[in-house]
Coordinates of C-alpha atoms in Angstrom, one line a residue:
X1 CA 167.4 -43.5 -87.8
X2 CA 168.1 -40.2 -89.4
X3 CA 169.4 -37.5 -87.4
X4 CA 171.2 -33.9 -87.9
X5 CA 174.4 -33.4 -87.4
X6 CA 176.8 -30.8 -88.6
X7 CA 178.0 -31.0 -92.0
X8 CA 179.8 -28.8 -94.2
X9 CA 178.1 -25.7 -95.9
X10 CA 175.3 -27.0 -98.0
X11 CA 173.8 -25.3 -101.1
X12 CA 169.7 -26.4 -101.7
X13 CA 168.8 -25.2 -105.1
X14 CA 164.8 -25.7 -103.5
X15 CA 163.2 -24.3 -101.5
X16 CA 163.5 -24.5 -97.8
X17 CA 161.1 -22.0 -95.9
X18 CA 159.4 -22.0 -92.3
X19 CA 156.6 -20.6 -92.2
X20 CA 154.3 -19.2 -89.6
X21 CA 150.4 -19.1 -90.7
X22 CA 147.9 -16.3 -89.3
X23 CA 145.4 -15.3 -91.4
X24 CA 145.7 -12.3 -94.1
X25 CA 142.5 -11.1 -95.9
X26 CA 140.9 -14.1 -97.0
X27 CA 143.0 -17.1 -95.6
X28 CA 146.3 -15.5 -96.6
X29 CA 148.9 -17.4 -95.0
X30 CA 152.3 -15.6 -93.6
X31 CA 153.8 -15.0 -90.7
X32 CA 152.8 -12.8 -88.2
X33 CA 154.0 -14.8 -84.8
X34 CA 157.5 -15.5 -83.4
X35 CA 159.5 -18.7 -83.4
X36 CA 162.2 -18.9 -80.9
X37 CA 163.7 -22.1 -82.6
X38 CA 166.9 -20.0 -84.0
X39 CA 166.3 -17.6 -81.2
X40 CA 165.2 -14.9 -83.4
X41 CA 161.4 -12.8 -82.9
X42 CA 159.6 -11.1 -85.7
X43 CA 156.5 -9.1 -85.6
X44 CA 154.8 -6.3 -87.3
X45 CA 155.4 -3.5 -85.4
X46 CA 152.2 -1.3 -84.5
X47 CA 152.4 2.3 -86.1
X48 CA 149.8 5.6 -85.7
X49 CA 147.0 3.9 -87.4
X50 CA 146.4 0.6 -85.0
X51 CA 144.1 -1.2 -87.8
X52 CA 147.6 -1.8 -90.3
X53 CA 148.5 -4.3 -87.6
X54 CA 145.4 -5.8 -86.0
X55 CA 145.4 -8.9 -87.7
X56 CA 149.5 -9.2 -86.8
X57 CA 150.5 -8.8 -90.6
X58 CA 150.0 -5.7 -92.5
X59 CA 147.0 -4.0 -94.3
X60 CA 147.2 -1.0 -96.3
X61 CA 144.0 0.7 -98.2
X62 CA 146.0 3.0 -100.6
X63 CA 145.4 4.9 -103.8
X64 CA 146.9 4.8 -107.0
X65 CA 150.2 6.6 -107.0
X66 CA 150.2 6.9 -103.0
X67 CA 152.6 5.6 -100.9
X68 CA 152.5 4.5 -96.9
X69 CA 155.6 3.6 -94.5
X70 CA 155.6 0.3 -91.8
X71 CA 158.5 -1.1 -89.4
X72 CA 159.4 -4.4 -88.7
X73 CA 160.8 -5.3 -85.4
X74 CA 163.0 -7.8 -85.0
X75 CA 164.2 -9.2 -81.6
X76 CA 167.3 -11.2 -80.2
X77 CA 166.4 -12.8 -77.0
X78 CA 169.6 -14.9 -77.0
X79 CA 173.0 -14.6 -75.7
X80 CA 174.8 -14.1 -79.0
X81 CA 174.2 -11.6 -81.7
X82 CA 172.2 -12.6 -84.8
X83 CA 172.6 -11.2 -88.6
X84 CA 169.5 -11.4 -90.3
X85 CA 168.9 -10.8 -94.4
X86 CA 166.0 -8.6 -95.5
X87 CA 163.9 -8.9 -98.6
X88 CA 161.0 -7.6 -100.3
X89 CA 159.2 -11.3 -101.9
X90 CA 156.1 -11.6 -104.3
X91 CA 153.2 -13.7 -103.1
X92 CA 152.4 -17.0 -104.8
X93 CA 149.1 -19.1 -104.4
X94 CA 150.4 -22.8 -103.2
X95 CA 148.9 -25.6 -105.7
X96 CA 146.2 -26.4 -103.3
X97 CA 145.2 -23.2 -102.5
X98 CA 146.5 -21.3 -99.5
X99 CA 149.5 -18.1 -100.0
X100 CA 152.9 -18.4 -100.1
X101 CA 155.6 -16.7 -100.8
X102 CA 158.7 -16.5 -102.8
X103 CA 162.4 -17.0 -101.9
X104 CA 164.9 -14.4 -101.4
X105 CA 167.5 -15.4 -103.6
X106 CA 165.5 -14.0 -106.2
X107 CA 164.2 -10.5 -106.7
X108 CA 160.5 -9.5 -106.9
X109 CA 158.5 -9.2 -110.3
X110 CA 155.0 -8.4 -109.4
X111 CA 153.9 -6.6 -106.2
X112 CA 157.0 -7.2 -104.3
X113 CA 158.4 -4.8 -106.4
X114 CA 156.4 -2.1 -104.5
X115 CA 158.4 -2.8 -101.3
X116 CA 161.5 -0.3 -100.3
X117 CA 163.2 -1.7 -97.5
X118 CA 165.6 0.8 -95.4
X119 CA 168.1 -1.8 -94.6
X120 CA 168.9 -5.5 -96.1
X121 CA 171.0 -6.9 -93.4
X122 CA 171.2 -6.0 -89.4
X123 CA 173.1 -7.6 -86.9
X124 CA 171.5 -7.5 -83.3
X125 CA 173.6 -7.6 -80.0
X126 CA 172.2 -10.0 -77.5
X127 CA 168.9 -8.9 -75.9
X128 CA 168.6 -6.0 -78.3
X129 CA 165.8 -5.2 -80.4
X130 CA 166.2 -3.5 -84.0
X131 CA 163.2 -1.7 -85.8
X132 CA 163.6 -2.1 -89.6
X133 CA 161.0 0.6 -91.5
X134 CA 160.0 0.1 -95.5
X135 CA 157.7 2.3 -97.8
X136 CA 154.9 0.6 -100.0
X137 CA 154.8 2.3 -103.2
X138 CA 151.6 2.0 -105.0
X139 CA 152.0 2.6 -109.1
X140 CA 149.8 5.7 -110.7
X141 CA 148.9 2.4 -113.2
X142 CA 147.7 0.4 -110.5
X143 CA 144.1 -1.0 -110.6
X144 CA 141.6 -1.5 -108.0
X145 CA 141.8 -4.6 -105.8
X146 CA 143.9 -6.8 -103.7
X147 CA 147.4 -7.0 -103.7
X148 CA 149.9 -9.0 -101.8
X149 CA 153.6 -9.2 -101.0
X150 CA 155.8 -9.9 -98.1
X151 CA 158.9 -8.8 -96.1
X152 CA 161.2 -12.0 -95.9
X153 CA 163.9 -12.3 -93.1
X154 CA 166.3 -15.0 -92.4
X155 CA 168.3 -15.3 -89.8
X156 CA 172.4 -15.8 -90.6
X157 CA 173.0 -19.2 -89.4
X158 CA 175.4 -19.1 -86.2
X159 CA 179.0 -19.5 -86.9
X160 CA 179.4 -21.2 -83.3
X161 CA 177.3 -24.1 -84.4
X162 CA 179.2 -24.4 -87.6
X163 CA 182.2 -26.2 -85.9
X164 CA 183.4 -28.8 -87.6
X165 CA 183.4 -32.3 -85.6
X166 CA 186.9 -33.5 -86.3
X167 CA 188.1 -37.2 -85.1
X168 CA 191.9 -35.6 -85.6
X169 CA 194.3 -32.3 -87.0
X170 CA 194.2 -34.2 -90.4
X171 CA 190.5 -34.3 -90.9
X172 CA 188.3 -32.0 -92.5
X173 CA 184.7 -31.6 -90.0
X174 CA 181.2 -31.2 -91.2
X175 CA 178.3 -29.0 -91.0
X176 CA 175.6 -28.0 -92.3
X177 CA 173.6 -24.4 -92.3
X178 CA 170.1 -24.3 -92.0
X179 CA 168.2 -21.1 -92.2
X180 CA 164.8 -20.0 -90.8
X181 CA 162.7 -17.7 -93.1
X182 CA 159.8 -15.5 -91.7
X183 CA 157.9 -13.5 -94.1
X184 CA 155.1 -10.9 -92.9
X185 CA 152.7 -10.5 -95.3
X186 CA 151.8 -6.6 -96.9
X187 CA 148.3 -6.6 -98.4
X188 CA 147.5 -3.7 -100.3
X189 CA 143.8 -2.9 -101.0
X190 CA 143.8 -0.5 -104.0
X191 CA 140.0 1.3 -103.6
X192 CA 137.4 0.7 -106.5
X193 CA 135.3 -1.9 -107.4
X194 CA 137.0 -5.2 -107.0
X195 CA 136.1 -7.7 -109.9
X196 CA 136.6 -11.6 -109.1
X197 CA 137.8 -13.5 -112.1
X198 CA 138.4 -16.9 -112.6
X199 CA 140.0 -19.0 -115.2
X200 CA 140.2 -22.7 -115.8
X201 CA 143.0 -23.2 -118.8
X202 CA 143.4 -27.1 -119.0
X203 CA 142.7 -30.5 -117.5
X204 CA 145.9 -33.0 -117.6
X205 CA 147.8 -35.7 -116.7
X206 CA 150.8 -35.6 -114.4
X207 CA 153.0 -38.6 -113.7
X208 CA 154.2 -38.5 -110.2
X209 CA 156.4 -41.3 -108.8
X210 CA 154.3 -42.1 -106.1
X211 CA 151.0 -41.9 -108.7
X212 CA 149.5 -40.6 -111.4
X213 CA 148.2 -37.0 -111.0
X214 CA 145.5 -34.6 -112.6
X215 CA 146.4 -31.4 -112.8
X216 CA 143.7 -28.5 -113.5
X217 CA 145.3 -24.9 -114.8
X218 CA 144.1 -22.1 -113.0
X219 CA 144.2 -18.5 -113.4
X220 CA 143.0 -15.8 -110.9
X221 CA 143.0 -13.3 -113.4
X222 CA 140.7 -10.7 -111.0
X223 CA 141.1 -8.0 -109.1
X224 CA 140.6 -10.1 -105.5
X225 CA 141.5 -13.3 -103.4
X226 CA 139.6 -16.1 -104.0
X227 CA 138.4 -19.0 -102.5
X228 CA 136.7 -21.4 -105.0
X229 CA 135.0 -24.4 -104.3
X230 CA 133.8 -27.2 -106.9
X231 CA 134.8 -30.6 -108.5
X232 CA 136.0 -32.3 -111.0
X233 CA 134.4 -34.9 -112.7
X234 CA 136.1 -37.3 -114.9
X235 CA 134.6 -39.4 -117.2
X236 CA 135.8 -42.3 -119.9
X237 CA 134.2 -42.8 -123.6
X238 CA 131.6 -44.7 -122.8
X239 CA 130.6 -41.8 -120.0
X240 CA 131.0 -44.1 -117.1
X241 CA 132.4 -41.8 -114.1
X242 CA 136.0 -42.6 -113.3
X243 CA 136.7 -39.8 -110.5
X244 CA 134.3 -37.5 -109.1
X245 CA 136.3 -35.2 -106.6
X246 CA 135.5 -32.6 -104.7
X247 CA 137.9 -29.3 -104.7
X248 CA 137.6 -26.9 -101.8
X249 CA 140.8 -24.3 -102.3
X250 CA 142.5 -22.3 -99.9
X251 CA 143.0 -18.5 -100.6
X252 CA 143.8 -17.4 -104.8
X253 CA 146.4 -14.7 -104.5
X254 CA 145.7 -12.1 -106.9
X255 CA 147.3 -12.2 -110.6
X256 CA 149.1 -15.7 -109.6
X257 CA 148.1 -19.3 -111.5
X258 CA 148.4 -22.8 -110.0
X259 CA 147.9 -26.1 -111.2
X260 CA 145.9 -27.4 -108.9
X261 CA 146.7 -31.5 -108.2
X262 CA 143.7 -34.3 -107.4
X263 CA 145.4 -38.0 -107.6
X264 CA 143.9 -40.5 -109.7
X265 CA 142.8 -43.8 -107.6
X266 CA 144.7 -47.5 -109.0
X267 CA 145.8 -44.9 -112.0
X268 CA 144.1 -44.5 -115.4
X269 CA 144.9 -47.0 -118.7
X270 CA 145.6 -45.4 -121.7
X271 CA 142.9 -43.6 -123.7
X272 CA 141.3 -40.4 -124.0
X273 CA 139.1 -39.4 -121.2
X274 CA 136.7 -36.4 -120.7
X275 CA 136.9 -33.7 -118.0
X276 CA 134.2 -31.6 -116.2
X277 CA 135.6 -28.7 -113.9
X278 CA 132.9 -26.9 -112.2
X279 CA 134.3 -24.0 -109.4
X280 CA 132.3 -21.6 -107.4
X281 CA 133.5 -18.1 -106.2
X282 CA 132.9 -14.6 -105.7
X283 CA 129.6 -13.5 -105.8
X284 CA 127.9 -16.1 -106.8
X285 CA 130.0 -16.9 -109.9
X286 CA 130.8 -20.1 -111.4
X287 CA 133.9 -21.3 -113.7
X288 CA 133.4 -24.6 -115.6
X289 CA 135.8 -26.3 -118.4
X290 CA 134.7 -29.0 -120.0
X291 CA 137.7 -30.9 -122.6
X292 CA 139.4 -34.6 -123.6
X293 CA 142.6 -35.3 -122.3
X294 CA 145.3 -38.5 -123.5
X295 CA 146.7 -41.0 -121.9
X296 CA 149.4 -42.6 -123.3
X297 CA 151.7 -45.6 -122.4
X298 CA 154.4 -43.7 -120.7
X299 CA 154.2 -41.1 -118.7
X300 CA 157.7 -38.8 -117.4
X301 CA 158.8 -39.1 -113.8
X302 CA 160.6 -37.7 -111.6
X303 CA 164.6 -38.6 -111.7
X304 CA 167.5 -38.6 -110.1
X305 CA 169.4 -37.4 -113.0
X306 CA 173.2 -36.4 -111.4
X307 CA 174.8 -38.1 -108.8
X308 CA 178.5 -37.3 -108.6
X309 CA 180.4 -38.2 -105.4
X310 CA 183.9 -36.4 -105.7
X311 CA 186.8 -36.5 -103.6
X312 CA 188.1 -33.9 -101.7
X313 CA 192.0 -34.5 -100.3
X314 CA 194.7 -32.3 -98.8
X315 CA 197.1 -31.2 -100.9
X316 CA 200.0 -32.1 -98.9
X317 CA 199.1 -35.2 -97.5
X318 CA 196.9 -36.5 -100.2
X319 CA 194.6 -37.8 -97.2
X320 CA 191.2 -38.1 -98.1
X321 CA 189.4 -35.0 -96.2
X322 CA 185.7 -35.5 -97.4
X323 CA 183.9 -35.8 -100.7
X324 CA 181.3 -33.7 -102.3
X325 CA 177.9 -34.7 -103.3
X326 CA 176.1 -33.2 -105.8
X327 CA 172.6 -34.4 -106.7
X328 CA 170.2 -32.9 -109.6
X329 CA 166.4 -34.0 -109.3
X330 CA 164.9 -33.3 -112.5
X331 CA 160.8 -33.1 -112.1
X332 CA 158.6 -32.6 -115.3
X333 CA 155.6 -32.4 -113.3
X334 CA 153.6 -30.1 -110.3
X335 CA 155.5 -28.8 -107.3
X336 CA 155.9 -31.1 -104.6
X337 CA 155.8 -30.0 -101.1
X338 CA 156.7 -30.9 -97.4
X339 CA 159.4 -33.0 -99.1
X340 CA 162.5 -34.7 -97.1
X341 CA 165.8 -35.5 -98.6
X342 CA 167.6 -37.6 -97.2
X343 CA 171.6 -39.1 -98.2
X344 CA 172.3 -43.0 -97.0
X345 CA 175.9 -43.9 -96.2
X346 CA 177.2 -47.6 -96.4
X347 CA 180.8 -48.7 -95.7
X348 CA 181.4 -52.7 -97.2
X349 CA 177.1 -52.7 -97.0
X350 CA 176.8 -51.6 -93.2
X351 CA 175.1 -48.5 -92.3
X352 CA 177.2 -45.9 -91.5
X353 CA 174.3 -43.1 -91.2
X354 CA 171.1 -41.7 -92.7
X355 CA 171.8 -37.3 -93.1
X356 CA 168.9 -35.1 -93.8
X357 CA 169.8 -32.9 -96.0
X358 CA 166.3 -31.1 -96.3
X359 CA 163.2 -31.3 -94.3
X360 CA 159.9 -29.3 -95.0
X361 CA 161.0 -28.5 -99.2
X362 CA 159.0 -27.9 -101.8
X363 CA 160.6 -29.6 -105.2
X364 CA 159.6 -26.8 -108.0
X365 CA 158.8 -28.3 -111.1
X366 CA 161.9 -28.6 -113.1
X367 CA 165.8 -29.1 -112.6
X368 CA 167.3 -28.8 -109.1
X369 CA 170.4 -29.2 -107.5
X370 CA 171.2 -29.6 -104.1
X371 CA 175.5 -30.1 -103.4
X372 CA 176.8 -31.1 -100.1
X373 CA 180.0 -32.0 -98.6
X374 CA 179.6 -35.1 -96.8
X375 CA 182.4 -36.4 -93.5
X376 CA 181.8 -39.5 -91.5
X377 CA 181.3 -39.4 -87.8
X378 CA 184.5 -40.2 -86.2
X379 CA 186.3 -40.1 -89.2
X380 CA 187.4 -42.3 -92.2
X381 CA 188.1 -45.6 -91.7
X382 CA 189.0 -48.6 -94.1
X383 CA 186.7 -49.7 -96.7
X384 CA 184.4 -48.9 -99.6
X385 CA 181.7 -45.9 -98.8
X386 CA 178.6 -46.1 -101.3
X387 CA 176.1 -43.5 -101.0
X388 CA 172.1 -43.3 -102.0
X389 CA 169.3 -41.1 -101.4
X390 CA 165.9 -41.1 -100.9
X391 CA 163.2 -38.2 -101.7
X392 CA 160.2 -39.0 -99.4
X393 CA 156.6 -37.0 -99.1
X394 CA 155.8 -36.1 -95.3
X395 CA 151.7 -35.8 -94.5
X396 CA 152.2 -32.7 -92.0
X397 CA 149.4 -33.9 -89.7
X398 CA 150.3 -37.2 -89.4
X399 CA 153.9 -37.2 -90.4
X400 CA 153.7 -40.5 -92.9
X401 CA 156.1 -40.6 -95.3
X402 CA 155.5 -41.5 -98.3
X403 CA 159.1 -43.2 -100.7
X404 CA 158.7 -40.8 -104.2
X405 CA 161.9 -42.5 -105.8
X406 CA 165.7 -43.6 -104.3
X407 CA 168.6 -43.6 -105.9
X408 CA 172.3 -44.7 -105.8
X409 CA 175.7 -43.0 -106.9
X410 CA 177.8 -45.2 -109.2
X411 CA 181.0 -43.7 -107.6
X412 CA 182.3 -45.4 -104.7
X413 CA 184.7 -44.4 -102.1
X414 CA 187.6 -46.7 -101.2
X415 CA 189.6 -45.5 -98.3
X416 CA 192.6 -48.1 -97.7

């Protein structure tokens, strides 16, 4: 069975986010509750005006060129203190509809950008409270409609769970630091007449390890959230309906694009195929596309393409200590999300353990790496170490997993 345990200091080049879900605007998801899991609270914290905070996020109905100031409070109900980062983050639309948000380690571009935060990092004493205010900055350029961003905090993962479990003096230990993300969403509704727009760019194939998927481009090129609601209908050259599917979207973040995924049942053969894309939204407005896509006889998958397992020894002993473990997962297709990643250790073909290194990720289209330094419970003992990993799918509801590829490291570890 996998389990957690500590491990030395990970790096996930993914993206690993909690979220908390109330609802912003129209659907907008964010987080407006508390989680006591790493023992810090965060909330919106009510100012003059009681209607910014009613719905436990925060609304703002600015002009052009105005500006307004919130406060964030954030809470340590534990017995330790607790540093937390700070971020302003832009809002993204998930490929299935439904906000997100981006991650910290990377600065804002769009409406994030209008976020001042008076502090990045606070460290809270136990059973203290700390009140963190920002200013929302709406451009003189700025159009009417709805805009979102969000205020990301992560909590600085304890240093007294980041012990390393040690079998002797010799022997390096292991842990590994996860780290909790909440993000408040700040939706800014610029006044004037608010113009729902919808584009549909493209209809086309996506190999995915675990299937064959269709992806449909879309654009919410507006000035407001949108929900659309349609189908696409797929058809071959003979006009015999292949896939008829219905497409019912959660909230379309303003000025963001998604390729929105529908699987293709038993998989198409190769060919050209036609595509009908009919989407309802706004006011009674309607979207279609209409366009060929090819199949051909090979499609790209997803791949393990790095697996290095390195040695790590002390100096002076030349004992093995632990080994590093660096993994890049090249993916040419959509985003996948509520992905696991777990590493499979073997010593002369017995199990030694299964380690998640990720729960709950979301694989961006792309390269990404994820390095980790890997120590066996109770220490290195004689015999050869192979290592493998797997990159599973979870259903959140019912919590099936679904295998999207495994792989195995060519470098072996022999301990004598």
């Amino acid at each position: 069975m996998a389990r957690r345990r500590p491990c030395l200091p990970t790096t996930l080049i993914l993206i690993l986010v909690a979220l908390l879900a109330s609802t912003v605007g129209a659907g907008v998801r964010s987080v407006a509750a508390e989680d006591t899991s790493p023992g810090l609270t965060v909330k919106a914290e009510p100012g003059t005006d009681p209607a910014t905070t009613a719905r436990g996020y925060f609304v703002y109905a600015l002009a052009s060129g105005t500006r307004a100031t919130g406060e964030v409070r954030l809470a340590n109900p534990t017995d330790h203190a607790i540093s937390a980062d700070l971020a302003a983050v832009d809002a993204i639309t998930a490929n299935n509809g439904g906000s997100a948000f981006g991650t910290g380690e990377v600065g804002p571009t769009a409406v994030g950008t209008w976020l001042t935060l008076d502090t990045t990092r606070v460290t809270m004493q136990p059973g203290k409270d700390h009140v963190v205010g920002f200013t929302v900055r709406v451009p003189k350029n700025a159009t009417p409609g709805q805009y979102l961003a969000g205020l990301a905090v992560a909590a600085r993962p304890d240093e007294g769970a980041a012990t390393p479990v040690t079998a002797d003096a010799n022997q390096a230990g292991a842990t590994i630091d996860l780290r909790v993300r909440y993000v408040i969403g700040v939706e800014v509704d610029v006044a004037g007449e608010w113009t729902p727009s919808l584009q549909i760019d493209d209809v086309h194939l996506i190999a995915q390890p675990s299937g064959p998927v269709l992806g449909i481009d879309l654009r919410n090129d507006g000035a407001t959230f949108l929900q659309p609601t349609g189908s696409l209908t797929v058809t071959n050259a003979a006009g015999s309906i292949l896939i008829q599917h219905p497409i019912a979207m959660g909230t379309f973040v303003t000025g963001t694009e998604v390729t929105y995924p529908i699987a293709w049942p038993g998989g198409p053969v190769a060919g050209t195929y036609n595509a009908h894309v009919a989407l309802a939204y706004g006011d009674d407005q309607t979207a279609t596309y209409d366009g060929t896509f090819t199949v051909g006889d090979d499609v790209a998958a997803m791949t393990v393409s790095t697996f290095a397992v390195t040695e790590a020894r002390d100096p002076a002993s030349d004992e093995l200590q632990y080994v590093d473990v660096r993994i890049t997962i090249d993916n040419p297709a959509a985003a996948v999300p509520n992905a696991r990643l777990t590493l499979h250790v073997t010593r002369d073909g017995q199990p030694v353990e299964d380690v998640v290194l990720g729960s709950s990720l979301t694989i961006q289209a792309g390269p990404g790496e994820v390095s980790q330094r890997y120590f066996p419970p109770g220490g290195w003992t004689s015999g050869t170490y192979a290592f493998a990993v797997t990159i599973e799918t979870v259903d959140p509801s019912s919590g099936q997993a679904i295998v999207i590829l495994t792989a195995d490291a060519i470098t072996t570890i022999v301990v004598p």
